[in-house]
XYZ file of C-alpha atoms in Angstrom:
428
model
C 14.461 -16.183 1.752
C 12.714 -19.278 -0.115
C 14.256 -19.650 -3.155
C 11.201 -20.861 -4.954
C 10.143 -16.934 -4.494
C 13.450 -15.939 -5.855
C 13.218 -18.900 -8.856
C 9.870 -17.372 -9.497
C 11.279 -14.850 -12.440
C 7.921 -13.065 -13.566
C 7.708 -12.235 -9.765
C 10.875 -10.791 -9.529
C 10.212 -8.838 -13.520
C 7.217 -7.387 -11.672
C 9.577 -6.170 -8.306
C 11.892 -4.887 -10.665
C 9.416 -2.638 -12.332
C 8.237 -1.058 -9.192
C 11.139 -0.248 -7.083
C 12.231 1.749 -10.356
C 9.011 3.307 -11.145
C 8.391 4.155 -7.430
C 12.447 5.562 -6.958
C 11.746 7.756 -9.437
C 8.405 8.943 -7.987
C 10.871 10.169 -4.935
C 13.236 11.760 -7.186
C 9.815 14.024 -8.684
C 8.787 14.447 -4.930
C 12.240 15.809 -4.109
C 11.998 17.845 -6.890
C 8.785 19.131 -6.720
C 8.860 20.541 -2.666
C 12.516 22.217 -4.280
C 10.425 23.844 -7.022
C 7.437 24.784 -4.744
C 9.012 25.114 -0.981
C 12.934 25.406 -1.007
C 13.307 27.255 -4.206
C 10.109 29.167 -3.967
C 7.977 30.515 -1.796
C 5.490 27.958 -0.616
C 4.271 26.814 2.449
C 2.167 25.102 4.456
C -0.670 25.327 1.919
C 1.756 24.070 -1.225
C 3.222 21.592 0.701
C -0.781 19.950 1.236
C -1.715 20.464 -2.020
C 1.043 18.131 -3.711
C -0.491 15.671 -0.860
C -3.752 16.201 -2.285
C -2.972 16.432 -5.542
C -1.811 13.122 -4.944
C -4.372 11.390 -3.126
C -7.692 12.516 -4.515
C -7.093 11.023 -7.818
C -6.224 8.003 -6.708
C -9.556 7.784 -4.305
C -11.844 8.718 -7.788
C -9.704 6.820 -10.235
C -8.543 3.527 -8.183
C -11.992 1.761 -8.435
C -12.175 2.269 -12.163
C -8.364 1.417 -12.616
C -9.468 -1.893 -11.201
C -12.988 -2.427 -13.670
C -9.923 -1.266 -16.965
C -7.332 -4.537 -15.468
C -10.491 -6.600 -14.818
C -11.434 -6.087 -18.184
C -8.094 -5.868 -19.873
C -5.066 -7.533 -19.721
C -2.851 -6.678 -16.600
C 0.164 -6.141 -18.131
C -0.720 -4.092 -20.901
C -2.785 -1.632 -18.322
C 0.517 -1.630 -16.420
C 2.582 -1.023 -19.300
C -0.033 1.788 -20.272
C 0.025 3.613 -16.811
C 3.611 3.293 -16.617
C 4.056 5.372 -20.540
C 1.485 8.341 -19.700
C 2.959 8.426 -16.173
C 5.632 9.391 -17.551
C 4.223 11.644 -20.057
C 2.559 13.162 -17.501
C 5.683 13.978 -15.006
C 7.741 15.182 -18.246
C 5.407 18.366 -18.144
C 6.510 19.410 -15.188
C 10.072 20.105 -16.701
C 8.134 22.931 -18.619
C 5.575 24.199 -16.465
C 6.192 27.035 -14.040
C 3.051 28.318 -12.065
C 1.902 26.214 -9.402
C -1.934 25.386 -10.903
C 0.218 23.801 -13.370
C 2.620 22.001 -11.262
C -0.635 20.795 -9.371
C -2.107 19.454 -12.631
C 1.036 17.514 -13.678
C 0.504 15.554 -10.281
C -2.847 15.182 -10.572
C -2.515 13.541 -13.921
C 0.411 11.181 -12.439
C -1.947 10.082 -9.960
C -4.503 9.395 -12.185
C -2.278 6.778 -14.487
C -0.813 5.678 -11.575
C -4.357 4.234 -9.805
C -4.029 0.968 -12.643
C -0.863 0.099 -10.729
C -2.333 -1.587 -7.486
C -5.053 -2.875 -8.467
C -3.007 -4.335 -11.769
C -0.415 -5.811 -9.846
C -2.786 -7.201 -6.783
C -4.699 -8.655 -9.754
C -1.810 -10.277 -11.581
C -0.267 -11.950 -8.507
C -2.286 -14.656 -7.987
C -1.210 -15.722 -11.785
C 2.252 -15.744 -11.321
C 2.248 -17.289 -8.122
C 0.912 -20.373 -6.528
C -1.664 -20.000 -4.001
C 0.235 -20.988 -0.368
C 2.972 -18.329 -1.792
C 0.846 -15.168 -2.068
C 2.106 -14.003 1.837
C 5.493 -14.458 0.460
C 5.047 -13.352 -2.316
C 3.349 -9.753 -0.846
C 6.331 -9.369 1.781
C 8.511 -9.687 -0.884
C 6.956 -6.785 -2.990
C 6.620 -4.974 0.587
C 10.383 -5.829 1.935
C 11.268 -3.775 -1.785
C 8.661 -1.099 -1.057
C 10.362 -0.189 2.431
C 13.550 0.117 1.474
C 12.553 2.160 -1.590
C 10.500 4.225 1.454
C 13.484 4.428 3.649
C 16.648 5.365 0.573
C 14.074 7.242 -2.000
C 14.238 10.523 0.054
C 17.699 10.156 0.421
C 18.377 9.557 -2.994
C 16.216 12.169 -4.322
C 17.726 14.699 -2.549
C 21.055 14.343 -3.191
C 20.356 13.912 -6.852
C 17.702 17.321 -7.105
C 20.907 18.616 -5.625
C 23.413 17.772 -7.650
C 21.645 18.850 -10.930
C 18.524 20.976 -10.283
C 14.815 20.122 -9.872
C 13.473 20.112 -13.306
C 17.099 17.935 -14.936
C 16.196 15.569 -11.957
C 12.053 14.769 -12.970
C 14.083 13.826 -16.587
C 15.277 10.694 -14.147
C 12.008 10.341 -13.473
C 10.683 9.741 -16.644
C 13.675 7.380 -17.734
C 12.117 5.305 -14.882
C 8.757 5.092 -15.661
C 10.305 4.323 -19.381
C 12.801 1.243 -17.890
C 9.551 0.145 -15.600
C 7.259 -0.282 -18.528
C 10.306 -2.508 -20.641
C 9.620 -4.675 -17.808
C 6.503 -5.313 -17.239
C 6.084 -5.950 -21.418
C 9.541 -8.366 -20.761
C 6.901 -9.839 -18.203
C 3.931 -9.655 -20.510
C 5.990 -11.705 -23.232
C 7.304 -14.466 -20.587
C 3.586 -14.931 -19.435
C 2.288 -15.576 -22.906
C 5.759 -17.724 -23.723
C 4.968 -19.642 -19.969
C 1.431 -20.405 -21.300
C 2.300 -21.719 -24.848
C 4.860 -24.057 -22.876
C 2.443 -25.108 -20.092
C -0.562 -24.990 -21.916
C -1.763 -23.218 -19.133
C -4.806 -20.845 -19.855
C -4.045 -17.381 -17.871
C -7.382 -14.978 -17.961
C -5.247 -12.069 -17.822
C -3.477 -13.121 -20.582
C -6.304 -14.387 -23.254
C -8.975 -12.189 -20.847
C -12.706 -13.610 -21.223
C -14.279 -9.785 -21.064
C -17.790 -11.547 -21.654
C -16.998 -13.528 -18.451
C -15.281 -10.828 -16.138
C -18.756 -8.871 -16.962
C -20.651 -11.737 -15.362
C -19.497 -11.281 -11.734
C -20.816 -7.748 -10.004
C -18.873 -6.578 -7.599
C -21.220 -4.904 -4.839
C -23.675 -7.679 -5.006
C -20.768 -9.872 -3.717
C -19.376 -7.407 -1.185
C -22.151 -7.114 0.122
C -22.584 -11.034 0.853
C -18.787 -11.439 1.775
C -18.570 -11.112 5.359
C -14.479 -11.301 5.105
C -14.289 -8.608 2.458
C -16.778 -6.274 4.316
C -14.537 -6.491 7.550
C -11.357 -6.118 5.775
C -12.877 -2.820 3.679
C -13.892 -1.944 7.617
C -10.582 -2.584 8.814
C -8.443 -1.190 6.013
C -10.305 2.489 6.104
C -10.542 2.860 10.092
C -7.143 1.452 10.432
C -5.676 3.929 8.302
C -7.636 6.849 10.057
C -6.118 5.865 13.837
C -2.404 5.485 11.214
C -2.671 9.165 9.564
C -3.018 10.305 12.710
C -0.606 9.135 14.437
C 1.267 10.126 11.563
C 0.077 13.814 11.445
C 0.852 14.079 15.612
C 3.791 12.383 16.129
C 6.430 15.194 15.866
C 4.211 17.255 18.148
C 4.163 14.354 20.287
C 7.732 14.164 19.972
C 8.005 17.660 21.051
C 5.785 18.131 23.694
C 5.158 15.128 25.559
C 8.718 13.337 24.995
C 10.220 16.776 24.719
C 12.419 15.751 22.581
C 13.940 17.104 19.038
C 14.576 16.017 15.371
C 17.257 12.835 16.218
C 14.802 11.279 18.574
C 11.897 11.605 16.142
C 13.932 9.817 13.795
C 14.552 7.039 16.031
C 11.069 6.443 16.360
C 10.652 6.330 12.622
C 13.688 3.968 12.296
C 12.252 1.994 14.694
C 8.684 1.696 13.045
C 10.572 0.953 9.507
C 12.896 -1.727 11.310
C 9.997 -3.262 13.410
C 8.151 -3.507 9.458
C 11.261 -5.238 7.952
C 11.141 -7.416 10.648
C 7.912 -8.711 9.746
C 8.375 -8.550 6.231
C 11.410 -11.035 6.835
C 9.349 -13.077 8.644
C 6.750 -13.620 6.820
C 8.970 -14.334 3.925
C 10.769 -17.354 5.974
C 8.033 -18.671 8.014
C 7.025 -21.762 7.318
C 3.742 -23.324 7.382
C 0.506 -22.523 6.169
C -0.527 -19.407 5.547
C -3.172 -17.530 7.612
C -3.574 -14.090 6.358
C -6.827 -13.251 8.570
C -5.585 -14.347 11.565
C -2.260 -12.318 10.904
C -4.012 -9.309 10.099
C -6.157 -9.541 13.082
C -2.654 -9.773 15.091
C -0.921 -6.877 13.353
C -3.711 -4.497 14.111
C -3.359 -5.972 17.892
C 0.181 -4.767 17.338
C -1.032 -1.179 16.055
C -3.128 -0.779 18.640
C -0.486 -1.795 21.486
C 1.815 1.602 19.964
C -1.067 3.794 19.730
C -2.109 2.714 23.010
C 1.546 3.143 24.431
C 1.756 6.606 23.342
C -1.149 7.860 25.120
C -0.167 6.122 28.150
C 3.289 7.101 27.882
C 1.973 10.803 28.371
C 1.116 10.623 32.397
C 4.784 9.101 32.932
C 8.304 11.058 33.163
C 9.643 12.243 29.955
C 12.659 9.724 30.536
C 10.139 6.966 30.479
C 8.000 7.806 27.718
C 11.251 7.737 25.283
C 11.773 4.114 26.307
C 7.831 3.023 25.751
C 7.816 5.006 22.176
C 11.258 3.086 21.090
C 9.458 -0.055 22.652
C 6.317 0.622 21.161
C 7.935 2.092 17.848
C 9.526 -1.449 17.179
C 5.747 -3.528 18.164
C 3.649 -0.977 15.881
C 6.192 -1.476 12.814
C 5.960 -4.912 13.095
C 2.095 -4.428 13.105
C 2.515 -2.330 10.132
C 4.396 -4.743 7.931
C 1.976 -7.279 8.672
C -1.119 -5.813 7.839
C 0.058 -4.089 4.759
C 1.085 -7.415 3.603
C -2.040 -9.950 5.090
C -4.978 -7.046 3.789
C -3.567 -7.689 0.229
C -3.325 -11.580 0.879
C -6.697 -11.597 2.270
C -7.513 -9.268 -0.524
C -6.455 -11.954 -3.337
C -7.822 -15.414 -1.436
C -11.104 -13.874 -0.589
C -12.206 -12.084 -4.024
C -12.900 -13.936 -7.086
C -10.331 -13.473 -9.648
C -12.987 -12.103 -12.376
C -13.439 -9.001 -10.273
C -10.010 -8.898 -8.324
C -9.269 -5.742 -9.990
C -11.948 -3.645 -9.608
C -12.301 -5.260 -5.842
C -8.556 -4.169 -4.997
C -9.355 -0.610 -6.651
C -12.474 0.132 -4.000
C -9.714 -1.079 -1.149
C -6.887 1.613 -2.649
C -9.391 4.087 -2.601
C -10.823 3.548 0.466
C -7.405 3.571 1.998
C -7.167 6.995 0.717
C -10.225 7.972 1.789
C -9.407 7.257 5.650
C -6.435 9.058 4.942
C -7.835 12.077 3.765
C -10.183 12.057 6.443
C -7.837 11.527 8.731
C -5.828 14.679 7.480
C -8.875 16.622 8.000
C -10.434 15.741 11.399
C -6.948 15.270 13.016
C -6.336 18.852 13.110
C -9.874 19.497 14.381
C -10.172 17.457 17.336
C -6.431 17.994 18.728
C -6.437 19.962 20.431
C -9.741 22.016 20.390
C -11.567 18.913 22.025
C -8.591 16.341 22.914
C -5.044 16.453 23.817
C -2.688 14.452 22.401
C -2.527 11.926 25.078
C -6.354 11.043 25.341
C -6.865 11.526 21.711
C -3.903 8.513 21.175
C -6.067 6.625 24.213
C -9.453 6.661 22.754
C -7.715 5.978 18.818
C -6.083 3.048 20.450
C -9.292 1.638 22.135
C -11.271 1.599 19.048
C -7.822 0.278 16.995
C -8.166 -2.958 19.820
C -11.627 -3.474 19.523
C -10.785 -3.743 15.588
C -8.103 -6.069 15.966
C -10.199 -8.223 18.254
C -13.011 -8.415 15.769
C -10.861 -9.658 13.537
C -9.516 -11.823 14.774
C -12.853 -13.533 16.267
C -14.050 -13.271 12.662
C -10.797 -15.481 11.539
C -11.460 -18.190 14.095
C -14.820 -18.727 12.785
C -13.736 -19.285 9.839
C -10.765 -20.792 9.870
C -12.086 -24.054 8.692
C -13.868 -22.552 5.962
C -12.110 -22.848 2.283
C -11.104 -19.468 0.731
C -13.482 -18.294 -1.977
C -11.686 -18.425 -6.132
C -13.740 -16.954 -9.103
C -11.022 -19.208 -11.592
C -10.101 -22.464 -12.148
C -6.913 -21.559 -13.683
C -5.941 -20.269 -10.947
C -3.377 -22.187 -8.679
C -5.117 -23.738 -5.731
C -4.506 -22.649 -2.517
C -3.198 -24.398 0.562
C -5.813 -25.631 3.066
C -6.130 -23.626 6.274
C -4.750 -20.217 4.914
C -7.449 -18.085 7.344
C-alpha cells in the first residue's frame, strides 16, 4: 500500500469515521430484523420496508445533501449528519410499533444522504489529484470489509445483549464518528494556516458555489451524462442479479446455502482484489477507461450465469465460482473509478450537489430494479434468458464506455478550483 496514502492523516481521520459510523449502522440492522422478524412477527413485507425505508430517503434527500456541502463546509455537514443520525437511531430504543420503527429509519436515512456527497466532495481537498483512485480504493478496501464482518458482528452482539441495548452501540458510533471528522475539521483549518493554502470547503465562497448550475453543465458534459447512464443501468442489471441469485442458486445450480455463500465470497474476494490493485498500481491514473473495463467484467458474470443454465449442474458451479471471482473484480472497480470519474470530471463548486444526483440515481436503479425484477422473472423470462439479455445490454454499456474514454483520453479533465491540487496528465 503507498505510504504517501497512509502518511496522508486527514485521509485516514475521514476512514476512521466511516468504518465506525457504518459498523454501527450493521449493529441497528441486526437489531432491527431481531425486533421486526426474529423477535416478532414480520415477514416478507417488514423485511422490504426497512429496505425502503432506507432507500427512498436517500433518492429524495441525496441531491439536496449535495446543494447543503456545496454550500457549506464539508466537515461541519458531516459532523451534523453524523449527531442527528444518531439522534435519530436512539428513538428506536423507545419506540415499539412498526410505523414507528419505520420512521426512525427513515429519518437515519435522511441525515445520512450529506455523507456521500460530503465525503466525495471533500476528497479532492485532502488529496492530490493522481491519488484520488487510491485514495477511493482505500475508502472502498474499508467499506468491504466493514460489508463482509458488520453482519457478523452485529449479530453476535444483538445476541449477547438484546436488540434495543445493542442500537445504544449504535449511537456511541455515530457519537465517536462525528469526534472525528471535527478532529479532521480542526487539522484542515490548522493545514491551511501552515500552508497558506486556501481550501473552499474550509473558508467556502457561497456567493461563488451559487455561480455554477448544475444541470446546465450536465447537460453539456458528455462524460458526466454517460457515467449518470452507466451508474443507474448498471445498478439495475446488479439488483438483479442480486434479487435472483439464491433462486439461481437453487434451481439452476441446484445447490443450497454453503454454495451460495461461496459465490458471495467469491464476488467480495474478486472486489478486494481490485481494491488492492488499484491501491498498488502504479502509473497514471485512468478512471474512464477502468470503469469501462469493470463493467466489461460485470457483464462477463452476468453473461456467465445465463449461459451456465443450458450446461450440467456440475459445470455451472465451476462458471459461477469463475465468474463470481471476474464480476467482483468488476465490482470493486467501478465502485471505485464512477467516484474518481465523479471528482475529475465535475467542477469542485458543484461537486456536492453533482455526487448527490449520482447517490440518488444509484438508488433509483435500485429501486427499480427491486420492482421490475419480480415482474419479468418469471411471468415473461426465466432466469437464464433474463441473465442473457441483462448481460447483453451490461456489454453494450461497457463498450460505450469505453469507446467514449478513448476519445478522450487526450483531453484534460475538467476543475471548477484553482486550489485544488492538479491532476496528473492522462488520467481518462
Amino acid at each position: 500500500m503507498p505510504n504517501k496514502i497512509l502518511a496522508n492523516k486527514p485521509l485516514l481521520i475521514l476512514a476512521a469515521a466511516e468504518a465506525i459510523s457504518t459498523l454501527g449502522n450493521w449493529i441497528t440492522m441486526m437489531a432491527v430484523f431481531s425486533l421486526l422478524v426474529f423477535r416478532g412477527d414480520g415477514g416478507v413485507a417488514e423485511s422490504s420496508g426497512v429496505f425502503l425505508a432506507g432507500l427512498l430517503p436517500v433518492l429524495i434527500f441525496g441531491p439536496l445533501g449535495g446543494k447543503l456541502c456545496d454550500k457549506y463546509n464539508q466537515t461541519h455537514m458531516m459532523l451534523a449528519a453524523n449527531l442527528l443520525a444518531g439522534a435519530a437511531v436512539s428513538l428506536l430504543i423507545m419506540v415499539n410499533s412498526l410505523p414507528l420503527v419505520y420512521l426512525c429509519i427513515v429519518l437515519e436515512s435522511v441525515f445520512l444522504a450529506v455523507i456521500t456527497p460530503g465525503r466525495q466532495s471533500l476528497l479532492p481537498h485532502i488529496v492530490d489529484g493522481e491519488d484520488l483512485t487510491k485514495a477511493n480504493a482505500l475508502l472502498q478496501q474499508i467499506s468491504s470489509l466493514v460489508k463482509v464482518f458488520g453482519p457478523m458482528i452485529g449479530a453476535a452482539i444483538v445476541g449477547a445483549i438484546g436488540p434495543r441495548a445493542a442500537v445504544i452501540l449504535d449511537v456511541l458510533s455515530f457519537a465517536v464518528a462525528a469526534g472525528l471528522i471535527s478532529l479532521l475539521s480542526r487539522r484542515l483549518i490548522r493545514s491551511q494556516v501552515e500552508d497558506n493554502d486556501t481550501l473552499p470547503e474550509v473558508k467556502h465562497d457561497q456567493t461563488a458555489a451559487g455561480k455554477q448550475k448544475v444541470w446546465p453543465f450536465l447537460r453539456q458534459s458528455a462524460p458526466l451524462k454517460l457515467l449518470f447512464a452507466a451508474g443507474f443501468f448498471a445498478m439495475i442489471t446488479i439488483m438483479g442479479l442480486d434479487v435472483l441469485s439464491s433462486v439461481y442458486t437453487r434451481d439452476i445450480l441446484r445447490a443450497g446455502e454453503r454454495f451460495y455463500g461461496m459465490y458471495l465470497g467469491g464476488v467480495g474476494l474478486g472486489s478486494a482484489a481490485s481494491g488492492i490493485y488499484l491501491l498498488v498500481r502504479k502509473g497514471s491514473a485512468r478512471p474512464f477507461r477502468d470503469l469501462g473495463t469493470g463493467l466489461m467484467c460485470l457483464a462477463a458474470l452476468v453473461l456467465s450465469l445465463g449461459l451456465s443454465a443450458y450446461v450440467s449442474s456440475g459445470m455451472a458451479r465451476t462458471i459461477a465460482i469463475v465468474a463470481s471471482l471476474v464480476g467482483g473484480w468488476g465490482n470493486g472497480v467501478v465502485l471505485v473509478q464512477s467516484t474518481t470519474v465523479l471528482q475529475t470530471v465535475s467542477p469542485t463548486k458543484i461537486l456536492g450537489r453533482i455526487a448527490g444526483l449520482f447517490q440518488a440515481v444509484i438508488v433509483a436503479g435500485q429501486l427499480i430494479s427491486l420492482a421490475i425484477t419480480p415482474m419479468i422473472v418469471p411471468r415473461f423470462l426465466s432466469v437464464g434468458p433474463f441473465f442473457l439479455v441483462s448481460g447483453v445490454a451490461l456489454l453494450l454499456l461497457a463498450l460505450t464506455t469505453i469507446f467514449v474514454a478513448e476519445r478522450r483520453k487526450q483531453q484534460a479533465p475538467v476543475h471548477g478550483s484553482q486550489s485544488v491540487r492538479p491532476l496528473a496528465k492522462g488520467e481518462m
